[in-house]
Tab-separated table of C-alpha atoms in Angstrom:
chain	number	residue	atom	x	y	z
R	1383	UNK	CA	-212.718	44.253	32.906
R	1384	UNK	CA	-213.920	41.028	34.327
R	1385	UNK	CA	-216.929	41.732	36.818
R	1386	UNK	CA	-218.887	39.378	38.867
R	1387	UNK	CA	-221.897	40.820	40.719
R	1388	UNK	CA	-223.563	38.602	43.103
R	1389	UNK	CA	-227.253	39.267	44.420
R	1390	UNK	CA	-229.999	37.616	45.969
R	1391	UNK	CA	-228.799	37.353	49.460
R	1392	UNK	CA	-230.763	38.374	52.714
R	1393	UNK	CA	-232.284	37.169	55.794
R	1394	UNK	CA	-234.225	33.890	55.916
R	1395	UNK	CA	-235.336	31.567	58.580
R	1396	UNK	CA	-234.141	28.071	59.130
R	1397	UNK	CA	-235.605	25.681	56.537
R	1398	UNK	CA	-236.228	28.591	54.134
R	1399	UNK	CA	-234.811	29.162	50.656
R	1400	UNK	CA	-232.830	31.543	48.660
R	1401	UNK	CA	-231.576	31.956	45.045
R	1402	UNK	CA	-228.494	33.828	44.640
R	1403	UNK	CA	-227.423	35.014	41.189
R	1404	UNK	CA	-224.005	36.227	39.728
R	1405	UNK	CA	-224.105	38.431	36.716
R	1406	UNK	CA	-220.869	37.946	34.824
R	1407	UNK	CA	-219.316	40.268	32.353
R	1408	UNK	CA	-215.864	41.118	30.621
R	1409	UNK	CA	-215.335	37.577	29.520
R	1410	UNK	CA	-216.547	34.723	27.769
R	1411	UNK	CA	-218.687	33.302	30.605
R	1412	UNK	CA	-219.590	30.122	28.629
R	1413	UNK	CA	-215.938	29.011	28.375
R	1414	UNK	CA	-215.230	28.730	32.096
R	1415	UNK	CA	-216.096	26.665	34.785
R	1416	UNK	CA	-217.468	28.698	37.778
R	1417	UNK	CA	-217.849	28.047	41.534
R	1418	UNK	CA	-219.480	29.524	44.641
R	1419	UNK	CA	-217.419	29.973	47.740
R	1420	UNK	CA	-218.401	31.276	51.168
R	1421	UNK	CA	-216.979	32.925	54.234
R	1422	UNK	CA	-218.886	32.619	57.506
R	1423	UNK	CA	-218.416	34.893	60.489
R	1424	UNK	CA	-215.084	34.361	62.188
R	1425	UNK	CA	-214.199	31.505	59.648
R	1426	UNK	CA	-211.964	31.173	56.491
R	1427	UNK	CA	-212.990	30.851	53.062
R	1428	UNK	CA	-214.934	27.612	52.116
R	1429	UNK	CA	-215.565	26.228	48.720
R	1430	UNK	CA	-219.165	25.249	48.108
R	1431	UNK	CA	-219.941	24.181	44.812
R	1432	UNK	CA	-218.823	24.216	41.189
R	1433	UNK	CA	-220.312	23.924	37.685
R	1434	UNK	CA	-218.689	23.171	34.401
R	1435	UNK	CA	-219.323	25.196	31.113
R	1436	UNK	CA	-222.569	23.434	30.200
R	1437	UNK	CA	-224.192	22.515	33.330
R	1438	UNK	CA	-223.352	18.785	32.732
R	1439	UNK	CA	-221.111	18.514	35.862
R	1440	UNK	CA	-221.923	19.888	39.263
R	1441	UNK	CA	-220.112	19.260	42.373
R	1442	UNK	CA	-220.921	20.139	46.140
R	1443	UNK	CA	-219.258	20.262	49.424
R	1444	UNK	CA	-220.698	17.448	51.492
R	1445	UNK	CA	-222.570	19.964	53.968
R	1446	UNK	CA	-224.742	21.380	51.050
R	1447	UNK	CA	-225.223	18.330	48.810
R	1448	UNK	CA	-228.834	17.699	48.456
R	1449	UNK	CA	-229.808	21.176	49.602
R	1450	UNK	CA	-228.238	23.265	47.233
R	1451	UNK	CA	-228.390	23.448	43.305
R	1452	UNK	CA	-225.776	25.067	41.217
R	1453	UNK	CA	-226.778	26.156	37.681
R	1454	UNK	CA	-226.004	28.542	34.989
R	1455	UNK	CA	-227.653	30.313	32.067
R	1456	UNK	CA	-224.936	31.000	29.560
R	1457	UNK	CA	-227.294	33.084	27.247
R	1458	UNK	CA	-227.666	35.469	30.261
R	1459	UNK	CA	-224.019	35.173	31.418
R	1460	UNK	CA	-225.476	34.339	34.801
R	1461	UNK	CA	-224.609	31.813	37.516
R	1462	UNK	CA	-227.160	30.681	40.227
R	1463	UNK	CA	-227.052	28.896	43.417
R	1464	UNK	CA	-230.489	27.862	44.538
R	1465	UNK	CA	-230.315	27.031	48.366
R	1466	UNK	CA	-233.063	25.051	50.220
R	1467	UNK	CA	-233.384	23.987	53.689
R	1468	UNK	CA	-231.146	26.429	54.951
R	1469	UNK	CA	-229.392	26.095	58.217
R	1470	UNK	CA	-227.873	28.682	60.565
R	1471	UNK	CA	-224.338	27.327	59.630
R	1472	UNK	CA	-225.030	28.480	56.065
R	1473	UNK	CA	-224.863	32.041	57.107
R	1474	UNK	CA	-222.003	33.612	55.365
R	1475	UNK	CA	-220.962	35.920	52.637
R	1476	UNK	CA	-221.381	33.976	49.331
R	1477	UNK	CA	-218.973	34.734	46.352
R	1478	UNK	CA	-218.951	33.530	42.696
R	1479	UNK	CA	-215.758	32.812	41.261
R	1480	UNK	CA	-214.334	32.319	37.737
R	1481	UNK	CA	-212.211	29.358	37.795
R	1482	UNK	CA	-208.641	29.289	36.970
R	1483	UNK	CA	-208.577	33.105	36.874
R	1484	UNK	CA	-209.829	33.379	40.265
R	1485	UNK	CA	-211.781	36.425	39.731
R	1486	UNK	CA	-214.139	37.167	42.491
R	1487	UNK	CA	-217.351	39.172	42.933
R	1488	UNK	CA	-218.039	41.571	45.817
R	1489	UNK	CA	-220.199	38.842	47.600
R	1490	UNK	CA	-223.731	38.756	49.008
R	1491	UNK	CA	-224.698	38.243	52.487
R	1492	UNK	CA	-226.942	35.276	53.516
R	1493	UNK	CA	-228.184	35.162	57.051
R	1494	UNK	CA	-230.210	32.163	58.319
R	1495	UNK	CA	-231.814	33.093	61.652
R	1496	UNK	CA	-235.170	32.969	63.420
């Protein structure tokens, strides 16, 4: 079974940083593009970032570009999202997703507040 397990969320002050991880299993992780999406309180799902199979292509929504960095370690079957200069608007549940098959993890809560 495909499993995606996000971790690393928590409470952080504005301007702070967090590093999210997504542990993948049940499929050949290195063969798939992956992406991160988030859902803020009272809002719909929002695509955040995408990465290709070998970390040579990354894409970001405008609001996070320059602050967030997506990466992956195929040897560890793990996807990452380094989040810097966090803002209150980044508060959301963050999900990692297997592209094409649209398998999702359970999400990890990120709360940015003073």
